[in-house]
Amino acid sequence: MCGTCGCGDDDHITYHKPNEENQEHSHLHHHGPVAHTHFHRHDDYQLSLHQHQGHSHDHSHDHEHTHDHPHDHTHDHTHLTTTQTVQIQRNILSKNELEAARNRGYFDALKVVALNLVSSPGSGKTSILERTITEKGRELNCFVIEGDQQTMNDAQRIEKAGAPVIQINTGNGCHLDAIMIGKALRQLNMSTNSTLFIENVGNLVCPALFDLGESKRVVIISVTEGEDKPAKYPNMFETSHLCLINKVDLLPYLDFDMEKFLNIAKTVNPMLQFIPISAKTGEGFDQWYAWISQQGVE
Amino acid sequence: MHELSIAIQIAEIITEEAAKAEALTVTKVILEIGSLSGIEADAIELAVPEAFRNTICENAAVEYHYIKARAVCESCCNEFDPIDHYKICPFCNSLYTSFLKGKELNIKSFDIVKP
Ligand SMILES: Nc1nc2c(ncn2[C@@H]2O[C@H](COP(=O)(O)OP(=O)(O)OP(=O)(O)O)[C@@H](O)[C@H]2O)c(=O)[nH]1
Ligand SMILES: [Mg+2]
Ligand SMILES: [Zn+2]
């Protein structure tokens, strides 16, 4: 079963470079970077086989006989087993966190500033990246990982803008996780002192839970959305460092109450920084670039 | 939707740990879920049995311990129960408060049968 959406299909997470779409397609499906759950499941299965080999046939006997206990064999089997409580006190996201730590180590070693861009669908993530790459692609040495459920559209837009990009299609999956990023990084061949933009799947709920190993998390809201987004999706605003308020060119036509928005967002996260921008006109982008450059200095 | 991937993580972690402990089967699992963890009770309780199917946890009884949020104010040091993520201090109105409890997303323990 697929770990991300439970759809029963293990093989639907794909990793593509735009120009290699067809060649890599079948290749990738058969080899490595396919749904991790499958592998884990497989391991588990092997583990249980191991158990059976190690302890020979006794196990299956035990199991089948439990129902018969009242009738016969009672002693034999009760003597064989003991119960025990294992106190593990383990964070359920620990696997993702381990992978995130590996990614973080990779970023540190290459002096990469990695930004995880999260937002509702359509708030302008790809448009912001297009302008950023066009205007600062050289200087910032931009690389991009695109996360979408389906299609190569965003990767094609990024490639046209001029940055190396890997498209991860998560199928029905609603977020990127650190394991997917690790696999994409192996194909991306990043250089030192570069900037990685990860465009997460458009969704303000699930991506909040999954640390990708990013240096900073950037939440994007457009002024066509409601001012109360931070109240509705507090986890996302609480875990972000910067909030880009996009599409401010539309402010004259809307009744988006900026002050109200800022107040709600600050209540959820008093440390959050804000930059109002327009991917259409370029307003605010100097501040955005300055903020990115600052991240490399830290 | 992320509850199912969380549930599958739970099954994977327990399967690994149960194998290390040479368990024959897992009879009980206790989960701790904070009210600010981003996990919906209904969704996780639906997802866990689904994820446990065909694993060593298949027949385990699952206990869900839901944990209420608790915050402390860094300005006046008072503790309080925050409403959702709104953690303004009710004593001094400071925004600089931090959560003491509520973010939990843990497997607390599980019971196994051993040879
Ligand atoms: N007026 C205006 N429109 C914008 C701006 N930024 C993006 N848009 C438009 O908003 C729509 C969505 O933009 P995208 O960049 O595709 O948004 P996205 O967040 O990448 O979308 P998904 O990847 O589908 O979640 C497009 O029609 C853009 O032209 C802006 O600053 N002003
Ligand atoms: Mg996009
Ligand atoms: Zn206070």
Short mmCIF file of C-alpha atoms in Angstrom, two decimals, chain A:
data_model
loop_
_atom_site.label_atom_id
_atom_site.label_comp_id
_atom_site.label_asym_id
_atom_site.label_seq_id
_atom_site.Cartn_x
_atom_site.Cartn_y
_atom_site.Cartn_z
CA MET A 1 0.00 0.00 0.00
CA CYS A 2 1.21 3.51 -0.68
CA GLY A 3 2.37 5.20 2.49
CA THR A 4 1.33 8.62 1.45
CA CYS A 5 -2.22 8.12 0.41
CA GLY A 6 -3.07 4.46 0.94
CA CYS A 7 -4.09 4.09 -2.67
CA GLY A 8 -2.63 0.62 -3.02
CA ASP A 9 -0.08 1.71 -5.57
CA ASP A 10 3.54 1.81 -4.44
CA ASP A 11 5.03 3.01 -7.64
CA HIS A 12 3.44 6.34 -8.22
CA ILE A 13 6.02 8.67 -6.70
CA THR A 14 8.19 9.72 -9.62
CA TYR A 15 11.27 11.89 -9.99
CA HIS A 16 11.97 13.58 -13.31
CA LYS A 17 14.18 16.09 -14.93
CA PRO A 18 12.02 17.89 -17.51
CA ASN A 19 14.20 16.97 -20.50
CA GLU A 20 14.59 13.34 -19.52
CA GLU A 21 10.97 12.66 -18.89
CA ASN A 22 10.51 9.66 -21.09
CA GLN A 23 13.85 7.95 -20.65
CA GLU A 24 13.78 8.09 -16.91
CA HIS A 25 10.23 7.18 -16.46
CA SER A 26 10.33 3.43 -16.69
CA HIS A 27 13.83 3.28 -15.31
CA LEU A 28 12.85 4.98 -12.11
CA HIS A 29 9.79 2.93 -11.66
CA HIS A 30 11.77 -0.22 -11.53
CA HIS A 31 14.67 0.89 -9.43
CA GLY A 32 15.42 3.10 -6.51
CA PRO A 33 13.46 6.18 -5.88
CA VAL A 34 10.04 4.70 -5.66
CA ALA A 35 7.75 4.73 -2.65
CA HIS A 36 9.69 3.99 0.50
CA THR A 37 6.80 2.21 2.09
CA HIS A 38 7.12 -0.55 -0.34
CA PHE A 39 10.67 -1.18 0.71
CA HIS A 40 9.86 -0.99 4.35
CA ARG A 41 6.99 -3.31 3.94
CA HIS A 42 9.24 -5.64 2.07
CA ASP A 43 11.83 -5.48 4.85
CA ASP A 44 9.20 -6.16 7.42
CA TYR A 45 8.07 -9.11 5.50
CA GLN A 46 11.58 -10.43 5.33
CA LEU A 47 12.00 -9.82 8.99
CA SER A 48 9.02 -11.89 9.79
CA LEU A 49 10.31 -14.60 7.51
CA HIS A 50 13.57 -14.47 9.39
CA GLN A 51 11.73 -14.95 12.58
CA HIS A 52 10.04 -17.96 11.22
CA GLN A 53 13.30 -19.39 9.98
CA GLY A 54 15.11 -18.65 13.21
CA HIS A 55 12.54 -20.10 15.48
CA SER A 56 11.44 -22.73 13.02
CA HIS A 57 7.85 -23.84 12.96
CA ASP A 58 6.98 -23.28 16.59
CA HIS A 59 5.63 -19.83 15.95
CA SER A 60 2.96 -20.67 13.53
CA HIS A 61 1.94 -23.50 15.78
CA ASP A 62 1.62 -21.16 18.70
CA HIS A 63 -0.53 -18.81 16.76
CA GLU A 64 -2.87 -21.40 15.45
CA HIS A 65 -3.17 -23.18 18.70
CA THR A 66 -4.12 -20.18 20.76
CA HIS A 67 -7.72 -20.67 19.82
CA ASP A 68 -7.57 -24.28 20.84
CA HIS A 69 -6.12 -23.62 24.25
CA PRO A 70 -9.23 -24.41 26.25
CA HIS A 71 -9.27 -27.87 24.78
CA ASP A 72 -5.76 -29.18 24.72
CA HIS A 73 -2.06 -28.33 24.72
CA THR A 74 -2.63 -25.67 27.33
CA HIS A 75 0.60 -26.12 29.30
CA ASP A 76 2.98 -26.54 26.44
CA HIS A 77 2.11 -23.27 24.90
CA THR A 78 1.54 -21.05 27.90
CA HIS A 79 4.97 -22.05 29.12
CA LEU A 80 6.45 -21.01 25.84
CA THR A 81 5.44 -17.38 25.88
CA THR A 82 5.77 -14.36 28.13
CA THR A 83 4.32 -10.92 27.75
CA GLN A 84 6.33 -7.78 28.05
CA THR A 85 5.74 -4.04 27.72
CA VAL A 86 8.25 -2.21 25.57
CA GLN A 87 8.51 1.45 26.68
CA ILE A 88 9.82 3.08 23.57
CA GLN A 89 8.53 6.64 23.92
CA ARG A 90 9.39 7.34 20.29
CA ASN A 91 8.36 10.28 18.15
CA ILE A 92 6.35 8.88 15.27
CA LEU A 93 8.01 11.28 12.84
CA SER A 94 11.47 10.14 13.90
CA LYS A 95 12.20 8.47 10.56
CA ASN A 96 11.37 11.60 8.65
CA GLU A 97 13.38 13.60 11.15
CA LEU A 98 16.39 11.34 10.69
CA GLU A 99 16.23 11.81 6.93
CA ALA A 100 15.72 15.55 7.41
CA ALA A 101 18.89 15.64 9.52
CA ARG A 102 20.79 13.87 6.71
CA ASN A 103 19.54 16.41 4.19
CA ARG A 104 20.49 19.22 6.54
CA GLY A 105 24.01 17.81 6.82
CA TYR A 106 24.25 17.70 3.04
CA PHE A 107 23.10 21.32 2.80
CA ASP A 108 25.57 22.42 5.46
CA ALA A 109 28.47 20.66 3.76
CA LEU A 110 27.70 22.30 0.41
CA LYS A 111 26.81 25.65 2.02
CA VAL A 112 23.36 25.46 0.48
CA VAL A 113 20.52 27.68 1.64
CA ALA A 114 17.46 25.44 1.32
CA LEU A 115 14.04 27.06 1.42
CA ASN A 116 10.81 25.08 1.77
CA LEU A 117 8.00 27.04 0.07
CA VAL A 118 4.56 26.17 1.35
CA SER A 119 1.15 27.63 0.52
CA SER A 120 -2.38 26.94 -0.62
CA PRO A 121 -2.72 25.97 -4.28
CA GLY A 122 -2.31 28.90 -6.64
CA SER A 123 -0.86 31.50 -4.28
CA GLY A 124 1.98 32.11 -6.73
CA LYS A 125 4.90 29.88 -5.65
CA THR A 126 6.00 29.02 -9.18
CA SER A 127 5.54 32.61 -10.40
CA ILE A 128 7.73 33.86 -7.54
CA LEU A 129 10.41 31.30 -8.43
CA GLU A 130 10.26 32.20 -12.13
CA ARG A 131 10.92 35.86 -11.40
CA THR A 132 13.59 35.02 -8.81
CA ILE A 133 15.44 32.76 -11.24
CA THR A 134 15.14 35.23 -14.11
CA GLU A 135 16.42 38.14 -12.04
CA LYS A 136 18.86 36.44 -9.63
CA GLY A 137 19.41 32.93 -11.00
CA ARG A 138 23.15 33.46 -11.51
CA GLU A 139 23.87 35.32 -8.34
CA LEU A 140 21.95 32.98 -6.08
CA ASN A 141 22.94 29.86 -8.04
CA CYS A 142 19.37 28.53 -7.97
CA PHE A 143 18.29 24.89 -7.94
CA VAL A 144 14.67 23.80 -7.63
CA ILE A 145 12.74 20.75 -6.46
CA GLU A 146 9.10 20.90 -7.56
CA GLY A 147 6.46 18.93 -5.68
CA ASP A 148 3.09 18.40 -7.32
CA GLN A 149 0.63 15.57 -7.28
CA GLN A 150 0.62 15.37 -11.07
CA THR A 151 2.15 17.00 -14.16
CA MET A 152 5.55 18.38 -15.13
CA ASN A 153 4.09 21.85 -15.74
CA ASP A 154 5.84 23.65 -12.91
CA ALA A 155 9.18 21.97 -13.65
CA GLN A 156 8.89 23.04 -17.27
CA ARG A 157 8.22 26.63 -16.22
CA ILE A 158 11.26 26.55 -13.92
CA GLU A 159 13.47 25.04 -16.58
CA LYS A 160 12.40 27.71 -19.02
CA ALA A 161 13.30 30.33 -16.43
CA GLY A 162 16.76 28.76 -16.37
CA ALA A 163 17.34 26.67 -13.24
CA PRO A 164 18.12 22.96 -12.86
CA VAL A 165 14.99 21.27 -11.54
CA ILE A 166 13.69 17.89 -10.41
CA GLN A 167 9.95 17.33 -10.45
CA ILE A 168 8.60 15.01 -7.78
CA ASN A 169 5.09 13.82 -8.54
CA THR A 170 3.54 12.50 -5.37
CA GLY A 171 0.46 11.00 -7.03
CA ASN A 172 -2.26 11.32 -4.43
CA GLY A 173 0.28 12.28 -1.78
CA CYS A 174 -0.43 15.59 -0.13
CA HIS A 175 3.07 16.60 0.94
CA LEU A 176 6.78 16.13 0.31
CA ASP A 177 8.81 14.31 2.94
CA ALA A 178 12.51 14.26 3.74
CA ILE A 179 13.01 10.87 2.11
CA MET A 180 11.69 12.14 -1.23
CA ILE A 181 13.95 15.20 -0.99
CA GLY A 182 16.97 12.97 -0.28
CA LYS A 183 16.24 10.97 -3.42
CA ALA A 184 15.71 14.08 -5.53
CA LEU A 185 18.98 15.56 -4.23
CA ARG A 186 20.88 12.57 -5.58
CA GLN A 187 19.71 13.51 -9.07
CA LEU A 188 20.04 17.25 -8.74
CA ASN A 189 23.86 17.46 -8.37
CA MET A 190 23.89 20.76 -6.53
CA SER A 191 27.01 22.89 -6.43
CA THR A 192 28.46 24.65 -3.39
CA ASN A 193 27.19 28.03 -2.23
CA SER A 194 23.89 27.59 -4.01
CA THR A 195 20.25 28.17 -3.17
CA LEU A 196 17.68 25.39 -3.23
CA PHE A 197 14.00 26.24 -3.54
CA ILE A 198 11.65 23.40 -2.71
CA GLU A 199 8.12 24.12 -3.94
CA ASN A 200 5.99 21.92 -1.70
CA VAL A 201 2.60 20.50 -2.73
CA GLY A 202 -0.04 23.25 -2.55
CA ASN A 203 -1.59 22.42 0.83
CA LEU A 204 -1.40 24.24 4.17
CA VAL A 205 -2.07 21.22 6.38
CA CYS A 206 0.12 18.19 5.76
CA PRO A 207 3.44 19.79 4.73
CA ALA A 208 3.56 21.50 8.13
CA LEU A 209 4.36 18.19 9.81
CA PHE A 210 7.24 17.15 7.59
CA ASP A 211 10.64 18.70 8.12
CA LEU A 212 12.58 18.39 4.86
CA GLY A 213 15.87 19.50 6.36
CA GLU A 214 15.34 23.02 5.02
CA SER A 215 17.24 26.01 6.38
CA LYS A 216 14.08 28.10 6.50
CA ARG A 217 10.39 27.63 5.80
CA VAL A 218 8.61 30.26 3.74
CA VAL A 219 4.83 30.40 3.78
CA ILE A 220 3.17 32.24 0.91
CA ILE A 221 -0.28 33.74 1.06
CA SER A 222 -1.87 35.78 -1.68
CA VAL A 223 -4.14 38.72 -1.00
CA THR A 224 -6.93 36.92 -2.84
CA GLU A 225 -7.15 34.57 0.14
CA GLY A 226 -8.83 35.32 3.46
CA GLU A 227 -7.03 37.26 6.20
CA ASP A 228 -7.81 34.48 8.64
CA LYS A 229 -5.65 31.83 6.91
CA PRO A 230 -3.16 31.83 9.83
CA ALA A 231 -5.98 31.09 12.26
CA LYS A 232 -7.27 28.28 10.08
CA TYR A 233 -3.83 26.75 9.46
CA PRO A 234 -1.89 27.67 12.60
CA ASN A 235 0.64 24.82 12.35
CA MET A 236 1.93 26.12 9.05
CA PHE A 237 2.25 29.72 10.13
CA GLU A 238 3.75 28.73 13.44
CA THR A 239 6.52 26.67 11.86
CA SER A 240 7.44 29.21 9.15
CA HIS A 241 10.15 31.86 9.36
CA LEU A 242 9.07 34.17 6.57
CA CYS A 243 5.67 35.00 5.10
CA LEU A 244 5.54 36.33 1.55
CA ILE A 245 2.28 38.18 0.94
CA ASN A 246 1.88 37.83 -2.82
CA LYS A 247 -0.28 39.49 -5.49
CA VAL A 248 -0.22 42.89 -3.78
CA ASP A 249 -0.76 44.40 -7.25
CA LEU A 250 -4.38 43.30 -6.79
CA LEU A 251 -4.86 45.10 -3.45
CA PRO A 252 -6.72 48.09 -5.00
CA TYR A 253 -9.39 45.71 -6.33
CA LEU A 254 -9.88 43.66 -3.18
CA ASP A 255 -10.87 44.28 0.40
CA PHE A 256 -7.98 42.34 1.89
CA ASP A 257 -7.34 43.90 5.31
CA MET A 258 -3.54 43.81 5.63
CA GLU A 259 -3.47 44.96 9.23
CA LYS A 260 -5.97 42.34 10.29
CA PHE A 261 -3.94 39.66 8.52
CA LEU A 262 -0.69 40.74 10.19
CA ASN A 263 -2.32 40.77 13.60
CA ILE A 264 -3.76 37.29 13.23
CA ALA A 265 -0.48 35.92 11.90
CA LYS A 266 1.54 37.48 14.72
CA THR A 267 -0.75 35.95 17.30
CA VAL A 268 0.05 32.51 15.92
CA ASN A 269 3.75 33.27 15.45
CA PRO A 270 5.20 36.46 16.92
CA MET A 271 8.60 35.75 15.30
CA LEU A 272 7.25 35.55 11.75
CA GLN A 273 8.71 38.07 9.25
CA PHE A 274 6.62 39.51 6.40
CA ILE A 275 7.42 40.77 2.91
CA PRO A 276 4.57 42.00 0.66
CA ILE A 277 5.40 41.21 -2.97
CA SER A 278 3.97 40.92 -6.44
CA ALA A 279 5.32 38.25 -8.75
CA LYS A 280 3.58 40.14 -11.52
CA THR A 281 5.11 43.60 -11.05
CA GLY A 282 8.24 42.67 -9.09
CA GLU A 283 7.27 44.86 -6.15
CA GLY A 284 9.01 43.78 -2.93
CA PHE A 285 11.44 41.42 -4.64
CA ASP A 286 14.53 43.39 -3.57
CA GLN A 287 13.53 42.76 0.02
CA TRP A 288 12.98 39.08 -0.76
CA TYR A 289 16.46 38.81 -2.33
CA ALA A 290 18.00 40.62 0.62
CA TRP A 291 16.31 38.18 2.98
CA ILE A 292 17.65 35.18 1.00
CA SER A 293 21.19 36.58 1.01
CA GLN A 294 20.98 37.03 4.76
CA GLN A 295 20.24 33.33 5.26
CA GLY A 296 23.60 32.41 3.75
CA VAL A 297 25.43 34.64 6.19
CA GLU A 298 24.09 33.02 9.33
#
